[in-house]
Amino acid sequence: MVRTLPAKQCSSDPLPTRLLKANVDILASFLSHLFCWSLQHGVVPSRMKSAYITPILKKADMDSLDTKSYCPISNLSVLSKLGKLFERLVSKQLVKYLIDNRLLPDRQSAYRRFHSMETAVLRVLSDILMALDSGDLAMLTLLDLSAAFDSVDHDILKRLQKAYGLGAVVVLWFTSYLAGHTQYLLSHQHLVQYRQLFCTECYRVRSSGGRTCLEHVS
């Protein structure tokens, strides 16, 4: 999985990504030890939670003083890329646990194998047609959450994790994962801004590529 990491570089990388991928057989045992230590102690290393943001002007004729004129490009360090790899490994274990213990709602289509938008639409359409065939009225209400991850309440999330039988160390790991993300704003290859993110802002680092950092500078 390490060999599938993007080959892009970051100014904070302790070694080029290509060297990491070329020597993964040698480093595999150390990476495995790092991941196991993280899970055993419920701590996600802070170096795995940082992003370097470079603002790029969308068009040459746009106002360079308006932050909305820029497209924020997020460049993860090689350690943050390993963090993303770690996320996928944890995600696979968590989803398997939820499926094996029948903890996922039967009608949930997102983030499940063999489920998609198509299966969700087919289920809704089937329910509507069955209601109409029975002579009933059918009404559909849709709720669209903008930046849905930002609406997640972390305290409720922790209570759900405990209710689903996750151990104290596992809950502590997810708490560490959600907190302490950092952004570094780069301009002309120079670091001009540092910001630590809290709570749901951590999601925005990944979803918006650092737009909150640009807004903060303004």
PDB file of C-alpha atoms in Angstrom:
ATOM      1  CA  MET A   1       0.000   0.000   0.000  1.00  0.00           C
ATOM      2  CA  VAL A   2       2.948   2.336   0.607  1.00  0.00           C
ATOM      3  CA  ARG A   3       3.948   2.001  -3.045  1.00  0.00           C
ATOM      4  CA  THR A   4       0.552   3.428  -4.046  1.00  0.00           C
ATOM      5  CA  LEU A   5       1.266   6.741  -2.267  1.00  0.00           C
ATOM      6  CA  PRO A   6       1.461   9.833  -4.515  1.00  0.00           C
ATOM      7  CA  ALA A   7       5.023  10.738  -5.488  1.00  0.00           C
ATOM      8  CA  LYS A   8       4.539  14.461  -4.742  1.00  0.00           C
ATOM      9  CA  GLN A   9       6.981  16.170  -2.418  1.00  0.00           C
ATOM     10  CA  CYS A  10       6.465  18.599   0.455  1.00  0.00           C
ATOM     11  CA  SER A  11       8.898  21.161   1.860  1.00  0.00           C
ATOM     12  CA  SER A  12       8.812  19.509   5.291  1.00  0.00           C
ATOM     13  CA  ASP A  13       9.520  15.969   4.097  1.00  0.00           C
ATOM     14  CA  PRO A  14      12.405  14.365   6.021  1.00  0.00           C
ATOM     15  CA  LEU A  15      13.098  12.207   2.954  1.00  0.00           C
ATOM     16  CA  PRO A  16      11.837  12.099  -0.642  1.00  0.00           C
ATOM     17  CA  THR A  17       8.700  10.011  -1.176  1.00  0.00           C
ATOM     18  CA  ARG A  18      10.458   8.034  -3.890  1.00  0.00           C
ATOM     19  CA  LEU A  19      13.070   6.838  -1.364  1.00  0.00           C
ATOM     20  CA  LEU A  20      10.337   5.750   1.037  1.00  0.00           C
ATOM     21  CA  LYS A  21       8.597   3.757  -1.693  1.00  0.00           C
ATOM     22  CA  ALA A  22      11.863   2.282  -2.976  1.00  0.00           C
ATOM     23  CA  ASN A  23      12.911   1.103   0.501  1.00  0.00           C
ATOM     24  CA  VAL A  24       9.505   0.087   1.846  1.00  0.00           C
ATOM     25  CA  ASP A  25      10.643  -3.514   2.342  1.00  0.00           C
ATOM     26  CA  ILE A  26      13.284  -2.287   4.796  1.00  0.00           C
ATOM     27  CA  LEU A  27      11.007   0.242   6.509  1.00  0.00           C
ATOM     28  CA  ALA A  28       7.889  -1.950   6.669  1.00  0.00           C
ATOM     29  CA  SER A  29       8.671  -3.311  10.149  1.00  0.00           C
ATOM     30  CA  PHE A  30       9.228   0.214  11.519  1.00  0.00           C
ATOM     31  CA  LEU A  31       5.975   1.485   9.982  1.00  0.00           C
ATOM     32  CA  SER A  32       4.128  -1.512  11.390  1.00  0.00           C
ATOM     33  CA  HIS A  33       5.579  -0.802  14.836  1.00  0.00           C
ATOM     34  CA  LEU A  34       4.562   2.869  14.556  1.00  0.00           C
ATOM     35  CA  PHE A  35       0.983   2.007  13.568  1.00  0.00           C
ATOM     36  CA  CYS A  36       0.663  -0.628  16.308  1.00  0.00           C
ATOM     37  CA  TRP A  37       2.059   1.784  18.916  1.00  0.00           C
ATOM     38  CA  SER A  38      -0.460   4.412  17.857  1.00  0.00           C
ATOM     39  CA  LEU A  39      -3.388   2.003  18.216  1.00  0.00           C
ATOM     40  CA  GLN A  40      -2.170   0.570  21.521  1.00  0.00           C
ATOM     41  CA  HIS A  41      -1.717   4.004  23.123  1.00  0.00           C
ATOM     42  CA  GLY A  42      -4.642   5.814  21.498  1.00  0.00           C
ATOM     43  CA  VAL A  43      -2.421   8.551  20.053  1.00  0.00           C
ATOM     44  CA  VAL A  44      -2.098   9.778  16.460  1.00  0.00           C
ATOM     45  CA  PRO A  45       1.313  11.439  15.896  1.00  0.00           C
ATOM     46  CA  SER A  46       0.934  15.173  15.288  1.00  0.00           C
ATOM     47  CA  ARG A  47       3.241  15.015  12.250  1.00  0.00           C
ATOM     48  CA  MET A  48       0.583  12.900  10.542  1.00  0.00           C
ATOM     49  CA  LYS A  49      -2.001  15.663  10.930  1.00  0.00           C
ATOM     50  CA  SER A  50      -0.421  18.596   9.098  1.00  0.00           C
ATOM     51  CA  ALA A  51      -0.987  20.089   5.659  1.00  0.00           C
ATOM     52  CA  TYR A  52       0.880  22.714   3.654  1.00  0.00           C
ATOM     53  CA  ILE A  53      -1.450  25.042   1.761  1.00  0.00           C
ATOM     54  CA  THR A  54      -0.403  26.967  -1.344  1.00  0.00           C
ATOM     55  CA  PRO A  55      -2.942  29.552  -2.605  1.00  0.00           C
ATOM     56  CA  ILE A  56      -3.118  29.656  -6.415  1.00  0.00           C
ATOM     57  CA  LEU A  57      -4.893  32.508  -8.196  1.00  0.00           C
ATOM     58  CA  LYS A  58      -7.778  30.994 -10.191  1.00  0.00           C
ATOM     59  CA  LYS A  59      -7.462  33.485 -13.061  1.00  0.00           C
ATOM     60  CA  ALA A  60      -4.809  36.090 -13.823  1.00  0.00           C
ATOM     61  CA  ASP A  61      -7.349  38.916 -14.001  1.00  0.00           C
ATOM     62  CA  MET A  62      -8.948  38.186 -10.602  1.00  0.00           C
ATOM     63  CA  ASP A  63      -8.461  40.404  -7.540  1.00  0.00           C
ATOM     64  CA  SER A  64      -5.308  39.186  -5.799  1.00  0.00           C
ATOM     65  CA  LEU A  65      -6.429  40.803  -2.507  1.00  0.00           C
ATOM     66  CA  ASP A  66      -9.652  38.764  -2.344  1.00  0.00           C
ATOM     67  CA  THR A  67      -9.174  35.328  -0.774  1.00  0.00           C
ATOM     68  CA  LYS A  68     -12.088  33.997  -2.843  1.00  0.00           C
ATOM     69  CA  SER A  69      -9.948  34.539  -5.944  1.00  0.00           C
ATOM     70  CA  TYR A  70      -7.591  31.782  -4.842  1.00  0.00           C
ATOM     71  CA  CYS A  71      -7.783  28.028  -5.101  1.00  0.00           C
ATOM     72  CA  PRO A  72      -6.107  26.446  -2.031  1.00  0.00           C
ATOM     73  CA  ILE A  73      -3.868  23.532  -2.981  1.00  0.00           C
ATOM     74  CA  SER A  74      -3.132  21.172  -0.099  1.00  0.00           C
ATOM     75  CA  ASN A  75       0.209  19.365  -0.133  1.00  0.00           C
ATOM     76  CA  LEU A  76       0.624  16.651   2.463  1.00  0.00           C
ATOM     77  CA  SER A  77       4.030  15.736   3.836  1.00  0.00           C
ATOM     78  CA  VAL A  78       5.203  12.157   3.439  1.00  0.00           C
ATOM     79  CA  LEU A  79       4.328  11.567   7.114  1.00  0.00           C
ATOM     80  CA  SER A  80       0.813  12.898   6.545  1.00  0.00           C
ATOM     81  CA  LYS A  81       0.544  10.598   3.526  1.00  0.00           C
ATOM     82  CA  LEU A  82       1.449   7.706   5.804  1.00  0.00           C
ATOM     83  CA  GLY A  83      -1.265   9.028   8.105  1.00  0.00           C
ATOM     84  CA  LYS A  84      -3.761   8.765   5.237  1.00  0.00           C
ATOM     85  CA  LEU A  85      -2.602   5.197   4.657  1.00  0.00           C
ATOM     86  CA  PHE A  86      -3.064   4.531   8.370  1.00  0.00           C
ATOM     87  CA  GLU A  87      -6.599   5.971   8.136  1.00  0.00           C
ATOM     88  CA  ARG A  88      -7.516   3.471   5.428  1.00  0.00           C
ATOM     89  CA  LEU A  89      -6.233   0.563   7.503  1.00  0.00           C
ATOM     90  CA  VAL A  90      -8.205   1.703  10.556  1.00  0.00           C
ATOM     91  CA  SER A  91     -11.292   2.328   8.415  1.00  0.00           C
ATOM     92  CA  LYS A  92     -11.202  -1.230   7.057  1.00  0.00           C
ATOM     93  CA  GLN A  93     -10.985  -2.675  10.572  1.00  0.00           C
ATOM     94  CA  LEU A  94     -13.780  -0.449  11.887  1.00  0.00           C
ATOM     95  CA  VAL A  95     -16.170  -1.170   8.999  1.00  0.00           C
ATOM     96  CA  LYS A  96     -15.502  -4.917   9.323  1.00  0.00           C
ATOM     97  CA  TYR A  97     -16.278  -4.720  13.057  1.00  0.00           C
ATOM     98  CA  LEU A  98     -19.529  -2.840  12.412  1.00  0.00           C
ATOM     99  CA  ILE A  99     -20.625  -5.271   9.683  1.00  0.00           C
ATOM    100  CA  ASP A 100     -19.673  -8.436  11.604  1.00  0.00           C
ATOM    101  CA  ASN A 101     -21.663  -7.236  14.622  1.00  0.00           C
ATOM    102  CA  ARG A 102     -24.618  -5.980  12.535  1.00  0.00           C
ATOM    103  CA  LEU A 103     -24.252  -2.434  13.873  1.00  0.00           C
ATOM    104  CA  LEU A 104     -24.822  -0.605  10.591  1.00  0.00           C
ATOM    105  CA  PRO A 105     -28.400   0.434   9.730  1.00  0.00           C
ATOM    106  CA  ASP A 106     -29.953  -1.855   7.115  1.00  0.00           C
ATOM    107  CA  ARG A 107     -30.797   1.104   4.894  1.00  0.00           C
ATOM    108  CA  GLN A 108     -27.405   2.792   5.017  1.00  0.00           C
ATOM    109  CA  SER A 109     -25.912   2.926   1.536  1.00  0.00           C
ATOM    110  CA  ALA A 110     -22.872   5.134   2.104  1.00  0.00           C
ATOM    111  CA  TYR A 111     -19.442   3.674   2.939  1.00  0.00           C
ATOM    112  CA  ARG A 112     -20.607   0.074   2.506  1.00  0.00           C
ATOM    113  CA  ARG A 113     -19.465  -2.507   0.007  1.00  0.00           C
ATOM    114  CA  PHE A 114     -22.036  -3.333  -2.680  1.00  0.00           C
ATOM    115  CA  HIS A 115     -24.023  -0.240  -1.677  1.00  0.00           C
ATOM    116  CA  SER A 116     -24.140   3.068  -3.520  1.00  0.00           C
ATOM    117  CA  MET A 117     -26.354   5.960  -4.558  1.00  0.00           C
ATOM    118  CA  GLU A 118     -28.065   3.577  -6.994  1.00  0.00           C
ATOM    119  CA  THR A 119     -29.098   1.145  -4.251  1.00  0.00           C
ATOM    120  CA  ALA A 120     -30.419   4.013  -2.128  1.00  0.00           C
ATOM    121  CA  VAL A 121     -32.475   5.426  -5.030  1.00  0.00           C
ATOM    122  CA  LEU A 122     -33.844   1.991  -5.909  1.00  0.00           C
ATOM    123  CA  ARG A 123     -34.962   1.453  -2.305  1.00  0.00           C
ATOM    124  CA  VAL A 124     -36.699   4.841  -2.118  1.00  0.00           C
ATOM    125  CA  LEU A 125     -38.361   4.347  -5.519  1.00  0.00           C
ATOM    126  CA  SER A 126     -39.533   0.878  -4.529  1.00  0.00           C
ATOM    127  CA  ASP A 127     -41.070   2.162  -1.288  1.00  0.00           C
ATOM    128  CA  ILE A 128     -42.881   4.960  -3.146  1.00  0.00           C
ATOM    129  CA  LEU A 129     -44.288   2.615  -5.796  1.00  0.00           C
ATOM    130  CA  MET A 130     -45.429   0.099  -3.175  1.00  0.00           C
ATOM    131  CA  ALA A 131     -47.186   2.875  -1.231  1.00  0.00           C
ATOM    132  CA  LEU A 132     -48.952   4.117  -4.357  1.00  0.00           C
ATOM    133  CA  ASP A 133     -49.986   0.584  -5.357  1.00  0.00           C
ATOM    134  CA  SER A 134     -51.557   0.211  -1.907  1.00  0.00           C
ATOM    135  CA  GLY A 135     -53.576   3.359  -2.425  1.00  0.00           C
ATOM    136  CA  ASP A 136     -51.566   5.406   0.062  1.00  0.00           C
ATOM    137  CA  LEU A 137     -50.074   8.858  -0.397  1.00  0.00           C
ATOM    138  CA  ALA A 138     -46.292   9.150  -0.743  1.00  0.00           C
ATOM    139  CA  MET A 139     -44.257  12.148   0.333  1.00  0.00           C
ATOM    140  CA  LEU A 140     -40.496  12.518   0.030  1.00  0.00           C
ATOM    141  CA  THR A 141     -38.457  14.933   2.153  1.00  0.00           C
ATOM    142  CA  LEU A 142     -34.792  15.473   1.302  1.00  0.00           C
ATOM    143  CA  LEU A 143     -32.182  17.029   3.604  1.00  0.00           C
ATOM    144  CA  ASP A 144     -28.988  18.344   2.046  1.00  0.00           C
ATOM    145  CA  LEU A 145     -26.244  19.149   4.548  1.00  0.00           C
ATOM    146  CA  SER A 146     -23.563  21.494   3.272  1.00  0.00           C
ATOM    147  CA  ALA A 147     -20.129  20.287   4.437  1.00  0.00           C
ATOM    148  CA  ALA A 148     -21.772  17.373   6.233  1.00  0.00           C
ATOM    149  CA  PHE A 149     -18.643  16.417   8.187  1.00  0.00           C
ATOM    150  CA  ASP A 150     -18.609  19.869   9.773  1.00  0.00           C
ATOM    151  CA  SER A 151     -21.997  19.139  11.350  1.00  0.00           C
ATOM    152  CA  VAL A 152     -20.735  16.100  13.270  1.00  0.00           C
ATOM    153  CA  ASP A 153     -20.869  16.611  17.038  1.00  0.00           C
ATOM    154  CA  HIS A 154     -17.766  14.959  18.480  1.00  0.00           C
ATOM    155  CA  ASP A 155     -19.307  14.367  21.911  1.00  0.00           C
ATOM    156  CA  ILE A 156     -22.206  12.470  20.319  1.00  0.00           C
ATOM    157  CA  LEU A 157     -19.712  10.592  18.156  1.00  0.00           C
ATOM    158  CA  LYS A 158     -17.784   9.470  21.254  1.00  0.00           C
ATOM    159  CA  ARG A 159     -20.983   8.276  22.939  1.00  0.00           C
ATOM    160  CA  LEU A 160     -21.904   6.286  19.833  1.00  0.00           C
ATOM    161  CA  GLN A 161     -18.459   4.687  19.754  1.00  0.00           C
ATOM    162  CA  LYS A 162     -18.869   3.558  23.352  1.00  0.00           C
ATOM    163  CA  ALA A 163     -22.420   2.363  22.697  1.00  0.00           C
ATOM    164  CA  TYR A 164     -21.150   0.269  19.780  1.00  0.00           C
ATOM    165  CA  GLY A 165     -18.730  -1.494  22.106  1.00  0.00           C
ATOM    166  CA  LEU A 166     -15.478   0.191  21.110  1.00  0.00           C
ATOM    167  CA  GLY A 167     -12.870   0.072  23.855  1.00  0.00           C
ATOM    168  CA  ALA A 168     -11.588   3.062  25.795  1.00  0.00           C
ATOM    169  CA  VAL A 169      -8.260   3.109  23.937  1.00  0.00           C
ATOM    170  CA  VAL A 170     -10.036   2.990  20.577  1.00  0.00           C
ATOM    171  CA  VAL A 171     -12.232   5.956  21.539  1.00  0.00           C
ATOM    172  CA  LEU A 172      -9.100   7.752  22.745  1.00  0.00           C
ATOM    173  CA  TRP A 173      -7.436   7.090  19.369  1.00  0.00           C
ATOM    174  CA  PHE A 174     -10.344   8.627  17.442  1.00  0.00           C
ATOM    175  CA  THR A 175     -10.341  11.596  19.833  1.00  0.00           C
ATOM    176  CA  SER A 176      -6.645  12.120  19.099  1.00  0.00           C
ATOM    177  CA  TYR A 177      -7.270  11.697  15.371  1.00  0.00           C
ATOM    178  CA  LEU A 178      -9.916  14.441  15.340  1.00  0.00           C
ATOM    179  CA  ALA A 179      -7.879  16.976  17.311  1.00  0.00           C
ATOM    180  CA  GLY A 180      -4.672  18.912  16.774  1.00  0.00           C
ATOM    181  CA  HIS A 181      -4.604  19.235  12.987  1.00  0.00           C
ATOM    182  CA  THR A 182      -2.388  22.019  11.670  1.00  0.00           C
ATOM    183  CA  GLN A 183      -2.144  24.071   8.504  1.00  0.00           C
ATOM    184  CA  TYR A 184       0.891  25.870   7.122  1.00  0.00           C
ATOM    185  CA  LEU A 185       0.229  28.540   4.511  1.00  0.00           C
ATOM    186  CA  LEU A 186       2.947  28.861   1.879  1.00  0.00           C
ATOM    187  CA  SER A 187       3.454  31.904  -0.342  1.00  0.00           C
ATOM    188  CA  HIS A 188       6.255  31.911  -2.936  1.00  0.00           C
ATOM    189  CA  GLN A 189       7.670  28.826  -1.165  1.00  0.00           C
ATOM    190  CA  HIS A 190       7.913  30.705   2.144  1.00  0.00           C
ATOM    191  CA  LEU A 191       5.953  29.871   5.281  1.00  0.00           C
ATOM    192  CA  VAL A 192       3.816  32.884   6.113  1.00  0.00           C
ATOM    193  CA  GLN A 193       1.088  31.453   8.340  1.00  0.00           C
ATOM    194  CA  TYR A 194       0.647  28.687  10.887  1.00  0.00           C
ATOM    195  CA  ARG A 195      -2.667  27.656  12.334  1.00  0.00           C
ATOM    196  CA  GLN A 196      -3.854  24.876  14.620  1.00  0.00           C
ATOM    197  CA  LEU A 197      -7.352  23.588  13.966  1.00  0.00           C
ATOM    198  CA  PHE A 198      -9.858  22.397  16.531  1.00  0.00           C
ATOM    199  CA  CYS A 199     -12.965  20.203  16.537  1.00  0.00           C
ATOM    200  CA  THR A 200     -14.773  19.966  13.185  1.00  0.00           C
ATOM    201  CA  GLU A 201     -12.251  22.297  11.539  1.00  0.00           C
ATOM    202  CA  CYS A 202      -9.995  19.253  11.252  1.00  0.00           C
ATOM    203  CA  TYR A 203     -12.317  17.840   8.607  1.00  0.00           C
ATOM    204  CA  ARG A 204     -12.080  21.001   6.550  1.00  0.00           C
ATOM    205  CA  VAL A 205      -8.339  20.494   6.065  1.00  0.00           C
ATOM    206  CA  ARG A 206      -9.146  17.414   4.037  1.00  0.00           C
ATOM    207  CA  SER A 207     -12.423  18.452   2.429  1.00  0.00           C
ATOM    208  CA  SER A 208     -11.626  22.003   1.343  1.00  0.00           C
ATOM    209  CA  GLY A 209      -7.882  21.763   0.839  1.00  0.00           C
ATOM    210  CA  GLY A 210      -7.233  24.534   3.342  1.00  0.00           C
ATOM    211  CA  ARG A 211      -9.836  27.166   2.489  1.00  0.00           C
ATOM    212  CA  THR A 212     -10.258  27.990   6.194  1.00  0.00           C
ATOM    213  CA  CYS A 213      -6.591  28.929   6.338  1.00  0.00           C
ATOM    214  CA  LEU A 214      -7.012  31.403   3.506  1.00  0.00           C
ATOM    215  CA  GLU A 215     -10.067  32.908   5.131  1.00  0.00           C
ATOM    216  CA  HIS A 216      -8.180  33.191   8.405  1.00  0.00           C
ATOM    217  CA  VAL A 217      -5.385  35.180   6.734  1.00  0.00           C
ATOM    218  CA  SER A 218      -7.892  37.691   5.425  1.00  0.00           C
TER     219      SER A 218
END
